[in-house]
Coordinates of C-alpha atoms and ligand atoms in Angstrom, one line a residue:
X1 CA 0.0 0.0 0.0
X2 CA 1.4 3.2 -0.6
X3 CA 1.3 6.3 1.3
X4 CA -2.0 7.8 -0.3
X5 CA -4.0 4.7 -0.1
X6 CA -2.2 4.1 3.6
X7 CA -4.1 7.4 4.9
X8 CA -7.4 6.6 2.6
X9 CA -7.4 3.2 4.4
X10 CA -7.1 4.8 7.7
X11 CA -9.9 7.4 7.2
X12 CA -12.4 4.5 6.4
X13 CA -11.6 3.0 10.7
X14 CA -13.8 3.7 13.2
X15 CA -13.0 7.1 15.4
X16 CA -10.7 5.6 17.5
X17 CA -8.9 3.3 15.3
X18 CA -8.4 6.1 13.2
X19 CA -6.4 8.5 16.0
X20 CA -4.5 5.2 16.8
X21 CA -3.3 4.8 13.3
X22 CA -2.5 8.5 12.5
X23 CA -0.7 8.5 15.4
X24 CA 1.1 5.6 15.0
X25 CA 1.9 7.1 11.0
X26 CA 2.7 10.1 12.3
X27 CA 5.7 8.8 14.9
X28 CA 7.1 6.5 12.0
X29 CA 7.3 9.3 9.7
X30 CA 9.2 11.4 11.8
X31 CA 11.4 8.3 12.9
X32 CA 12.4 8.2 9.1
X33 CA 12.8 11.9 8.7
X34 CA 15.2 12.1 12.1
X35 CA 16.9 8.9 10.2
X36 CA 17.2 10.5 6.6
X37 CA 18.3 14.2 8.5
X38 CA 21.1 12.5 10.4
X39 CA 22.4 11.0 7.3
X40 CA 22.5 14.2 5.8
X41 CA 23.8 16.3 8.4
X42 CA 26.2 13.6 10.5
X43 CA 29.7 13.5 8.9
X44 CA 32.6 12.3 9.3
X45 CA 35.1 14.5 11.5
X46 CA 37.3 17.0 9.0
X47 CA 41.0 15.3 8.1
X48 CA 43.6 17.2 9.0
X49 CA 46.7 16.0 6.9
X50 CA 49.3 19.0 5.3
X51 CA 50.8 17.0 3.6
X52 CA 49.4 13.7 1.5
X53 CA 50.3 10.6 3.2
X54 CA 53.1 11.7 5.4
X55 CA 51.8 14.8 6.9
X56 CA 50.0 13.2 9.9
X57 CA 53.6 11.1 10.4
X58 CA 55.3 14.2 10.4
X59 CA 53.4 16.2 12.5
X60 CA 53.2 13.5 14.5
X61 CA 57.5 13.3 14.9
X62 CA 57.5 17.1 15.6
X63 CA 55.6 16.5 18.8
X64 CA 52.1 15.7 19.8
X65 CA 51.5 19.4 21.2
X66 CA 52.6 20.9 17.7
X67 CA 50.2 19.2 15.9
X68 CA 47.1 19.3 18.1
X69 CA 48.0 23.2 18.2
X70 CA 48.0 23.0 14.2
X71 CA 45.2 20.7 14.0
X72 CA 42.5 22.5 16.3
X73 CA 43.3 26.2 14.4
X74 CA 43.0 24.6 11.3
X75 CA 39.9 22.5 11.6
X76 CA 38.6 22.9 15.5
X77 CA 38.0 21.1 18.5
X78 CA 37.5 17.4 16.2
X79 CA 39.2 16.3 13.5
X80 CA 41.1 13.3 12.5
X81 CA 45.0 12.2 11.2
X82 CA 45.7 9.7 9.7
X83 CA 49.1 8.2 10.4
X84 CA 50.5 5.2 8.5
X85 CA 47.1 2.7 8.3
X86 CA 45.7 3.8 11.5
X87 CA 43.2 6.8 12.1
X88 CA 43.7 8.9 15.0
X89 CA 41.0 11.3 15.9
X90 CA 41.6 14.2 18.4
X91 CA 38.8 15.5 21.0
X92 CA 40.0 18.8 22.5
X93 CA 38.0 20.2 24.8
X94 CA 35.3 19.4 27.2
X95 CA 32.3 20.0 24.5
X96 CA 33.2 17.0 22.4
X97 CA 34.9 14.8 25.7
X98 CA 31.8 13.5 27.4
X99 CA 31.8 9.9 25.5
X100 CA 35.4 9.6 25.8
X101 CA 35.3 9.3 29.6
X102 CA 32.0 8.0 29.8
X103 CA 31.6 5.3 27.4
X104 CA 32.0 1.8 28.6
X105 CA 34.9 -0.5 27.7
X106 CA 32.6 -2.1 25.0
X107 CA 32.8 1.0 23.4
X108 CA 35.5 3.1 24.0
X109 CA 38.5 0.8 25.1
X110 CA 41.9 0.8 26.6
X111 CA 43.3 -2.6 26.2
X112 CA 44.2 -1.8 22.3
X113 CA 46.0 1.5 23.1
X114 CA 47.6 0.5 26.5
X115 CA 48.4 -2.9 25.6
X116 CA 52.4 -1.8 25.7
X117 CA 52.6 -1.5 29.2
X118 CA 52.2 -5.7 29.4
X119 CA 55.7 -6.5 29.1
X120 CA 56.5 -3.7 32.1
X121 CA 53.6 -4.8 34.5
X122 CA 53.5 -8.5 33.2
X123 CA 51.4 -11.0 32.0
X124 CA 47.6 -11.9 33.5
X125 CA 47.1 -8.2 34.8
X126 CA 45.8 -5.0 33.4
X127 CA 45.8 -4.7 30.1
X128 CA 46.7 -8.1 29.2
X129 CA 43.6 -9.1 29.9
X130 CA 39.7 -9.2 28.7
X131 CA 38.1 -6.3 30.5
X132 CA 35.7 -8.2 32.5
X133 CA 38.9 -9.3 34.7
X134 CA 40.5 -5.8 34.5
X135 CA 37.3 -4.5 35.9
X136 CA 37.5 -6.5 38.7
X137 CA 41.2 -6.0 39.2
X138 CA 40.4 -2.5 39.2
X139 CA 38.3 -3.2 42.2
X140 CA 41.2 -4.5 44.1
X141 CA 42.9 -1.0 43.2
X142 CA 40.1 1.0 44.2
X143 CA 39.6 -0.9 47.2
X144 CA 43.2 0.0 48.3
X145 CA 43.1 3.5 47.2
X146 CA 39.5 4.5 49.4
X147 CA 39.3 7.2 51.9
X148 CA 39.2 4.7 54.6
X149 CA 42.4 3.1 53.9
X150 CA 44.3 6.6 53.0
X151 CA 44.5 7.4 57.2
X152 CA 47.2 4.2 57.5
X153 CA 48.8 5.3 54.8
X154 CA 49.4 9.4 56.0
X155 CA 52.0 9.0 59.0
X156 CA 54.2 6.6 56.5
X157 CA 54.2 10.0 54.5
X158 CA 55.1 12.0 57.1
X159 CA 57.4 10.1 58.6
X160 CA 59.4 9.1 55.4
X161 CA 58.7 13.1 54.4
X162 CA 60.3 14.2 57.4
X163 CA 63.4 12.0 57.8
X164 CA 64.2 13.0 54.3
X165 CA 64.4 16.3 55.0
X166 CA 66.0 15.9 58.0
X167 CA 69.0 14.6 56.5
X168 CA 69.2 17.7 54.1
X169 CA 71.9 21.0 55.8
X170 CA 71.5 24.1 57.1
X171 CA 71.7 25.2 52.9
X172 CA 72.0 24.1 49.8
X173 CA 71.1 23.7 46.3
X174 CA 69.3 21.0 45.2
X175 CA 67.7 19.4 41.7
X176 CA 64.3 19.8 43.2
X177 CA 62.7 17.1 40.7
X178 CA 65.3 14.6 41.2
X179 CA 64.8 15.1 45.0
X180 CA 61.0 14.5 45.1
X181 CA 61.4 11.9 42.6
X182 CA 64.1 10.6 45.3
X183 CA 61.5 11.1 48.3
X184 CA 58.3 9.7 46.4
X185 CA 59.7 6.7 45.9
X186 CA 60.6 6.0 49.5
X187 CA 56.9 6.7 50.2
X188 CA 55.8 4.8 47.9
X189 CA 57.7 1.6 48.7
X190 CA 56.6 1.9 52.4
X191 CA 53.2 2.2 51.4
X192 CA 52.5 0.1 48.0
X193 CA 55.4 -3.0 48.6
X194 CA 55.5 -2.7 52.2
X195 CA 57.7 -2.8 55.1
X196 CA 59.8 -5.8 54.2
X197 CA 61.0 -3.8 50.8
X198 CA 61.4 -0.4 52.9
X199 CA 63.6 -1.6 55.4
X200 CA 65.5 -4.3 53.9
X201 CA 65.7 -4.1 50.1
X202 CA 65.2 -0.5 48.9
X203 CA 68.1 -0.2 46.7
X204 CA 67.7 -3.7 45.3
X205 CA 64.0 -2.8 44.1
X206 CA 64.8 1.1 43.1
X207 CA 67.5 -0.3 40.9
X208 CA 65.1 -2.7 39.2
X209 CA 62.5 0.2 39.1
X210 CA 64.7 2.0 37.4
X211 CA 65.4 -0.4 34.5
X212 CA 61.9 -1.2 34.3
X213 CA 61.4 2.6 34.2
X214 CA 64.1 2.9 31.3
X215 CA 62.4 0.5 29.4
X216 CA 59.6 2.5 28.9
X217 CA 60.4 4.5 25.9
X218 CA 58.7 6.6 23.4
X219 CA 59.2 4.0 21.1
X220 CA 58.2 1.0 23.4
X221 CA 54.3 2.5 22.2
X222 CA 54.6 1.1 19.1
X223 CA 56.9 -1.5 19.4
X224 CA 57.0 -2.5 22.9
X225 CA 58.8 -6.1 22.1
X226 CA 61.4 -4.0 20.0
X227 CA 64.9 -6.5 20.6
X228 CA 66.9 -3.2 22.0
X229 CA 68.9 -3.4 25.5
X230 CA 66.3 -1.1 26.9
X231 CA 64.0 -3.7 26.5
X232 CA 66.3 -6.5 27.2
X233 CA 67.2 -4.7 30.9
X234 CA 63.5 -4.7 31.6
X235 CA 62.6 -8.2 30.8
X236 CA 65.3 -9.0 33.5
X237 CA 64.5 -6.4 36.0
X238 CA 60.6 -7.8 35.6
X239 CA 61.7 -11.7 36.1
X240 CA 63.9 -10.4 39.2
X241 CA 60.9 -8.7 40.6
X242 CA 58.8 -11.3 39.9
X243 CA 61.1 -13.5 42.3
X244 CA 61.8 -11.0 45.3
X245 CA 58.1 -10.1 45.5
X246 CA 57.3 -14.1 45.6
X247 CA 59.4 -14.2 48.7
X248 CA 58.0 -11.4 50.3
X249 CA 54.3 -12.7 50.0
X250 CA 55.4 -16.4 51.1
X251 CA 57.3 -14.5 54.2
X252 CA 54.2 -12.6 54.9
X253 CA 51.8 -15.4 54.4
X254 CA 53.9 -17.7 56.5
X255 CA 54.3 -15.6 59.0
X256 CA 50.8 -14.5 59.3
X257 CA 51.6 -10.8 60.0
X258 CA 48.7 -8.0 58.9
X259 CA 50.5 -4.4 57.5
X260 CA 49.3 -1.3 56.5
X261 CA 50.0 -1.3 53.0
X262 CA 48.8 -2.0 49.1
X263 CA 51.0 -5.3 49.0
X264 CA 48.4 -6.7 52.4
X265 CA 45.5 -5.4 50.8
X266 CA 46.2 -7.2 47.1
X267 CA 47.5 -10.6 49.1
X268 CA 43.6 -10.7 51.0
X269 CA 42.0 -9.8 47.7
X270 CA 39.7 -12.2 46.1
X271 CA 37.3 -12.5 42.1
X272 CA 34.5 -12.1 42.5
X273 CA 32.8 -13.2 39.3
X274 CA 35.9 -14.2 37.3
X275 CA 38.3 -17.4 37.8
X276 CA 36.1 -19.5 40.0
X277 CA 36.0 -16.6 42.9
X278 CA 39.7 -17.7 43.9
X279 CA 42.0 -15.7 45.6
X280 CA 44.8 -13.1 43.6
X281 CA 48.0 -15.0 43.0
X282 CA 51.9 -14.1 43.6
X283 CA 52.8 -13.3 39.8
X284 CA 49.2 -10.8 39.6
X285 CA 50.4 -9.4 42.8
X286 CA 53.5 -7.9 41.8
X287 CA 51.8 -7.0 38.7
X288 CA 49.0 -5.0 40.6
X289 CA 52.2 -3.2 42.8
X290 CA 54.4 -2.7 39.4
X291 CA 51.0 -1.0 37.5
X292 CA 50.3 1.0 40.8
X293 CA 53.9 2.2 41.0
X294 CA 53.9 3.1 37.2
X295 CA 50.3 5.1 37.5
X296 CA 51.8 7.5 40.6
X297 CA 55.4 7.7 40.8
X298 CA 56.2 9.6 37.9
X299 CA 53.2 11.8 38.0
X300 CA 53.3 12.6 41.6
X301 CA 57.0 13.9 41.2
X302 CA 56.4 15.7 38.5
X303 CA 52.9 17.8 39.9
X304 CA 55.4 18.0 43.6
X305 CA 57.8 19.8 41.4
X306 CA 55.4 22.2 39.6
X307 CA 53.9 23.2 42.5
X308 CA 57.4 24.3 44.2
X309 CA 58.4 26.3 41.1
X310 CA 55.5 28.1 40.7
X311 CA 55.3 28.4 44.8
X312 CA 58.6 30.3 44.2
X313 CA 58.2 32.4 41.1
X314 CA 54.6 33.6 43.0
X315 CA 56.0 34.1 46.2
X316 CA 54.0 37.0 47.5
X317 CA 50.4 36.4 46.0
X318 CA 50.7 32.4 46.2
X319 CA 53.7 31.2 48.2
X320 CA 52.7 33.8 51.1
X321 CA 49.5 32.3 51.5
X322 CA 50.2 28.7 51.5
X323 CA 52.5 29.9 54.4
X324 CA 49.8 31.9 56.5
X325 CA 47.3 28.5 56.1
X326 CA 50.4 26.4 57.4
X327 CA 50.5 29.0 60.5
X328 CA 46.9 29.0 61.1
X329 CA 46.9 24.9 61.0
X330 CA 49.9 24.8 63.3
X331 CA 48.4 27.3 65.5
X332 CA 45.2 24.9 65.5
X333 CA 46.9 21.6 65.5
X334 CA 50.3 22.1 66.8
X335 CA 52.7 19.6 64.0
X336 CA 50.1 17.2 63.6
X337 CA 49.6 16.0 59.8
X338 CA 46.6 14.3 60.0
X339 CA 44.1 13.3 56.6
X340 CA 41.9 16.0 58.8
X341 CA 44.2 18.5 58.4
X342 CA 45.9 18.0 55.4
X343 CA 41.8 18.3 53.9
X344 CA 42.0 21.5 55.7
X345 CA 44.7 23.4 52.8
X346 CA 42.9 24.8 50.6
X347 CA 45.0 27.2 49.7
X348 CA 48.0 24.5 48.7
X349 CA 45.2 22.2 47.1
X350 CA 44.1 24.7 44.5
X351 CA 48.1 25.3 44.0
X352 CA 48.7 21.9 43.2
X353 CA 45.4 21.8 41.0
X354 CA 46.3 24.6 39.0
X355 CA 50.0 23.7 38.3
X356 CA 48.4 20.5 37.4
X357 CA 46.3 22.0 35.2
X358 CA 49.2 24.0 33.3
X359 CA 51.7 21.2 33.4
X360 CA 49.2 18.0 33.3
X361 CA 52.1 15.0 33.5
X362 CA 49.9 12.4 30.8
X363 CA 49.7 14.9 28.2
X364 CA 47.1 12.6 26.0
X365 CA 44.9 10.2 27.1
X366 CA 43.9 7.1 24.7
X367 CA 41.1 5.3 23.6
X368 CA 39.9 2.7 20.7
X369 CA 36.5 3.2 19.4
X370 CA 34.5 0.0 19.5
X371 CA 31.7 1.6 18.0
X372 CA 30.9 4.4 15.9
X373 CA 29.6 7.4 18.1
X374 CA 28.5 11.6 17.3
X375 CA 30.3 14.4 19.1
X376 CA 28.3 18.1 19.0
X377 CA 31.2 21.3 19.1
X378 CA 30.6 24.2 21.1
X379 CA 29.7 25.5 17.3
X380 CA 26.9 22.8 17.0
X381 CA 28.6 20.8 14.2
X382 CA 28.0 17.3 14.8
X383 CA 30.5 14.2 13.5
X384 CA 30.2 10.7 13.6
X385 CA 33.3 9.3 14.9
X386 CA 34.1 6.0 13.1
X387 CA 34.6 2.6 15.1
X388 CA 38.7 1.7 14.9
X389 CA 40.1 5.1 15.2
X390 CA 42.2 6.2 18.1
X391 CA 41.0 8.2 20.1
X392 CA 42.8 11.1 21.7
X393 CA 42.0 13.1 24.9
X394 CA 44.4 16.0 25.6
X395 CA 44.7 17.1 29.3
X396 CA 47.5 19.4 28.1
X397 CA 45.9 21.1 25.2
X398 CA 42.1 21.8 26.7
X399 CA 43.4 23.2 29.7
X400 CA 44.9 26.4 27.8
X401 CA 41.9 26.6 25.7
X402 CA 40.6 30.2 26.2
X403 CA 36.9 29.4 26.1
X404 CA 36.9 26.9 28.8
X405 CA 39.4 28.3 31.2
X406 CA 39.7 32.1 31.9
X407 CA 43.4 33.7 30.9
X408 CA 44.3 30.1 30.4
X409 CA 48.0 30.4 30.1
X410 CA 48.6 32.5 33.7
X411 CA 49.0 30.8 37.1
X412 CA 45.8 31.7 39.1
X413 CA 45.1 28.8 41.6
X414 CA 42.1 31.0 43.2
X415 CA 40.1 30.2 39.4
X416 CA 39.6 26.6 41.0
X417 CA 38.0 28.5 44.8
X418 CA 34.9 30.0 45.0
X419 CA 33.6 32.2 43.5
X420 CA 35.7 31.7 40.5
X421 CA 34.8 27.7 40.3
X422 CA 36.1 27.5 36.3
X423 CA 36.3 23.9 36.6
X424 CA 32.7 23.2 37.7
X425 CA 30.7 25.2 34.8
X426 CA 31.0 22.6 32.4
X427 CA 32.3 19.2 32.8
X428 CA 35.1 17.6 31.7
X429 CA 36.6 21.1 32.0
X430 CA 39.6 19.9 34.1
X431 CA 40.8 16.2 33.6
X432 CA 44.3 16.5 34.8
X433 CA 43.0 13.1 36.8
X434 CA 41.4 11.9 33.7
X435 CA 37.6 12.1 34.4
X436 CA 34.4 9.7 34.5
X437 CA 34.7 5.6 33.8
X438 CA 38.5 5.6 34.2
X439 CA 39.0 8.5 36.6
X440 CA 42.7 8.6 38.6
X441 CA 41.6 6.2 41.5
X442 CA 44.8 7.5 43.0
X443 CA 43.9 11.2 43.3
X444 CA 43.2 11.6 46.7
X445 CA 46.7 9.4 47.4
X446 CA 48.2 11.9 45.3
X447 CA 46.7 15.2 47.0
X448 CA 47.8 13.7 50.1
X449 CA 50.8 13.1 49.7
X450 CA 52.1 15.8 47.8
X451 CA 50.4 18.7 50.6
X452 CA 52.8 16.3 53.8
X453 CA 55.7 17.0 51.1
X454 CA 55.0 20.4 51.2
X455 CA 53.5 20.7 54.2
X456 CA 57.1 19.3 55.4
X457 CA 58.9 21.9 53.4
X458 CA 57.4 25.1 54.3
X459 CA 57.6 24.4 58.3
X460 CA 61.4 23.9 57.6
X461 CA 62.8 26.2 54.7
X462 CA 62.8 29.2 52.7
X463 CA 63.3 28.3 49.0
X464 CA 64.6 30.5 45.9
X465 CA 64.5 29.2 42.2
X466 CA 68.5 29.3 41.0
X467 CA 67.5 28.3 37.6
X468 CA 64.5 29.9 35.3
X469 CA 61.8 28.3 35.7
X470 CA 61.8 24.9 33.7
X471 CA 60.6 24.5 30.2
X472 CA 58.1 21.0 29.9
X473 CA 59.5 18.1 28.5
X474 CA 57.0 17.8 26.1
X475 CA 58.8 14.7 23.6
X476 CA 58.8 12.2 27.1
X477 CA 56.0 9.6 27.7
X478 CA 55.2 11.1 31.1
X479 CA 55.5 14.8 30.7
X480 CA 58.1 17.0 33.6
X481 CA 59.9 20.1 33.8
X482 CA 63.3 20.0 32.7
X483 CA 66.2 19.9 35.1
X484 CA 66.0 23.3 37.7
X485 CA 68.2 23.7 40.7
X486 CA 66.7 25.5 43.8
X487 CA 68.2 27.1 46.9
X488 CA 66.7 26.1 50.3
X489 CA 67.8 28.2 53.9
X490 CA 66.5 26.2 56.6
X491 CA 64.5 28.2 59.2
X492 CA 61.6 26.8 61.6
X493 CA 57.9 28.8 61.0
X494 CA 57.3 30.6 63.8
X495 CA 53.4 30.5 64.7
Ligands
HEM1 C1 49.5 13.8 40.5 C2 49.5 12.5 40.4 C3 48.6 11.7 39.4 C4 48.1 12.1 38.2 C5 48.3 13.4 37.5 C6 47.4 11.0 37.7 C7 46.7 11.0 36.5 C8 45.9 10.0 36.0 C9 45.1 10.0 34.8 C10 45.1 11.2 33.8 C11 44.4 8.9 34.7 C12 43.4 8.5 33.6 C13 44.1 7.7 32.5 C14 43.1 7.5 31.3 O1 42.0 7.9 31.3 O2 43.5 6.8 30.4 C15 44.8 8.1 35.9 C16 44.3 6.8 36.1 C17 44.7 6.0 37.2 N1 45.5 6.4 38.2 FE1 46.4 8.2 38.5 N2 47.4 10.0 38.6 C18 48.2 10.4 39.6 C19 48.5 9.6 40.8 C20 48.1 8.4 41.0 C21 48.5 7.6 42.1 C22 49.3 8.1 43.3 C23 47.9 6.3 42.0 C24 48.0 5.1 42.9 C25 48.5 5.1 44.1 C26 47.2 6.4 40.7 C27 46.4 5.3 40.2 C28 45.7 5.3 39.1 C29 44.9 4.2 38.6 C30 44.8 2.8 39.2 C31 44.3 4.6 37.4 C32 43.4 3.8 36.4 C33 42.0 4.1 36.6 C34 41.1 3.3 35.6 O3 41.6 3.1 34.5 O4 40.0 3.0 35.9 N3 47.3 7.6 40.2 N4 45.6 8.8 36.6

């Protein structure tokens, strides 16, 4: 029947009928126009490729900020590159981020574009396997990583923050990053691989760190099984690993003692739905510590270090402040450093936050699409993203984009306070954690951990940058300042 005789045929129904049909014909016909207007107006994102073939690969080599810079002025906040047989698509900005960070793994996934971390955490964690079992290890992370655990964990910061800093002199001149870096991994072998590693086999582990560390190259994205000595060093330093950390877990088994740490915490956790409910084993252990170290080491040094150079070159209107609230706490709580108190700096908290949002350590975030999905600019132009490209999220980039944060390239931690609040108009605004499905589960660690540092530091010294302040390394994998030497005088804060 066609369309004429259709609505003849439903004029000759009795009253009701009738309204039943016609609105039944009317909801199908505007199902088909919706259907026929997204076809028309739903594209593909605009390709942004200077040069035929090779320009994606060359922009590409230049640096990744280069050619999201190039990419966004020339076609906006989407558009795709191709590099090689591979598609990568670029969402800058939080107008077009929202199924990035909140699609499930079915549709936006990590496993694909993360998969080169496996040799460095090892085999039957993470990203080697199906996402059903990574969700469930992710449990075991988030578990450890809760509010409720993050009070054992604060004295082992202070304690390891403040024998650290004990052992520096009256003056000196230090490498600030290669300090922290120094200091954050003392912490986080008290706290993540436990006591037995702290007290007994710290330079052992560091070393292996090191060369698993080393083995994660720019490179090692692409080709992570590469035959180079990098690679070679951390195959040995992973098998090595892989045999202290099976002692340590039979010690602590045997022995029956209960710590405060990650390593206790991943020895009593258990599958739920996956593998028969059975209990975590020693090889998905030290994977579990290894991924943990990887996710906050690095990035934790790096924001530490951020936030004392821009203390330093802002002393009056920022570093002044974060003084006065360590008076006013001291004043209140004498030298406790307590999760209470450390919740109570708010004006070191936005500090940290903004020189995280300036100098955000992962610089792009990944994804694979599974399936095909439709981003809407801030213009209103709408793109269907095909399934199989790669999909790029840039903390670095849509943090200095001018519509979303005020005078984005100038240090103002108070834009993250009331009234100011730049963060909470739209969201995915800031996403210096990542945001959503796959959010930093360590942020709070982090936060913590990085105020006792400074907490620690501005009781006990003055500090002066000797150095200009340090240029980003934007070509690493995880992005820091460049080397910068500081000055400290030590002095006790008088309250
Ligand atoms: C300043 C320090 C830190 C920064 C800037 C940072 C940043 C991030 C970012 C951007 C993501 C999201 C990755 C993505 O979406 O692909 C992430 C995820 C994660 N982070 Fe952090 N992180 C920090 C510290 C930590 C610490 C200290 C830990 C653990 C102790 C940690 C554990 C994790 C974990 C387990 C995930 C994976 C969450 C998931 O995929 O569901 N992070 N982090």
């Amino acid at each position: 029947m066609d369309f004429i005789g259709l609505s003849e045929g439903l004029q000759q129904l009795p009253a009701p009928l009738f309204y039943v049909g016609a609105t039944v014909l009317l909801l199908v016909s505007l199902l088909i126009l919706r259907v026929a207007s997204n076809h028309m107006t739903f594209k593909a994102p605009p390709v942004y490729e200077p040069i035929p073939f090779v320009g994606g690969l060359i922009k590409f080599v230049q640096g990744p900020m280069r050619l999201m810079s190039d990419g966004y002025r020339s076609k906006g906040e989407v558009f795709t590159v191709p590099l090689a047989h591979k598609k990568m698509t670029f969402l800058l900005g939080p107008h077009v981020s929202a199924h990035f960070f909140k699609a499930n793994d079915d549709e936006m996934s990590q496993q694909e574009v993360y998969e080169f971390n496996v040799p460095t955490f090892g085999k039957g964690v993470v990203f080697d396997v199906d996402h059903k079992v990574r969700a469930e290890q992710f449990q075991f992370f988030a578990a450890a990583l809760k509010t409720a655990k993050l009070h054992t964990y604060v004295p082992y910061f202070v304690s390891e923050a403040t024998e650290f800093f004990g052992k520096w002199d009256q003056q000196g001149v230090v490498e600030l990053q290669t300090e922290l870096s120094h200091l954050i991994i003392l912490t986080a072998s008290r706290t993540l691989m436990g006591r037995e590693v702290r007290e007994n086999m710290f330079r052992q582990v560091t070393d292996l760190y090191h060369d698993l560390d080393m083995g994660m190259l720019p490179i090692s994205v692409m080709f992570p099984y590469l035959p180079i000595e990098a690679h070679r060093k951390r195959d040995r330093a992973r098998e090595e690993l892989s045999k202290i950390f099976a002692k340590v877990i039979q010690a602590r088994k045997a022995s029956g003692a209960q710590e405060n740490d990650l390593l206790q915490h991943f020895i009593e956790s258990r599958y739920r739905t996956v593998y028969n409910g059975r209990m975590t084993n020693e090889e998905e252990i030290t994977g579990f510590l290894i991924a943990t170290l990887f996710a906050g080491q690095h990035t934790s040094s790096i924001t530490s270090s951020w936030t004392g150079y821009f203390m330093m070159t802002h002393k009056e209107k920022w570093m002044k402040p974060a003084i006065e609230e360590q008076k006013r706490l001291m004043r209140e709580h004498g030298e406790e450093l307590s999760v209470e108190v450390l919740n109570k700096m708010e004006v070191l908290h936005a500090i940290i936050t903004e020189a995280l949002r300036l100098f955000p350590p992962l610089i792009m975030l990944l994804r694979k699409a599974k399936t095909s999905f439709s981003v809407t600019t801030s213009k209103g132009q709408q793109y269907v993203v095909p399934k199989g490209h790669i999909i790029f999220a840039s903390p670095a980039f849509s943090h200095r984009l001018a519509g979303v944060f005020e005078r984005p390239d100038e240090f103002e931690p108070d834009r993250f306070q009331a009234p100011r609040e730049e963060d909470k108009r739209r969201p995915f605004s800031f996403i210096g954690f990542g945001a959503g499905r796959h959010g930093c589960m360590g942020s709070n660690f982090a936060y913590l951990q990085i105020k006792t540092i400074w907490s620690v530091m501005l009781r006990n010294f003055d500090f002066e940058m000797v150095d200009p302040f340090p240029q980003a390394q934007y070509n690493s994998l995880v992005v820091g300042p460049g080397p910068c030497r500081v000055k400290y005088m030590r002095r006790k804060l008088k309250v």
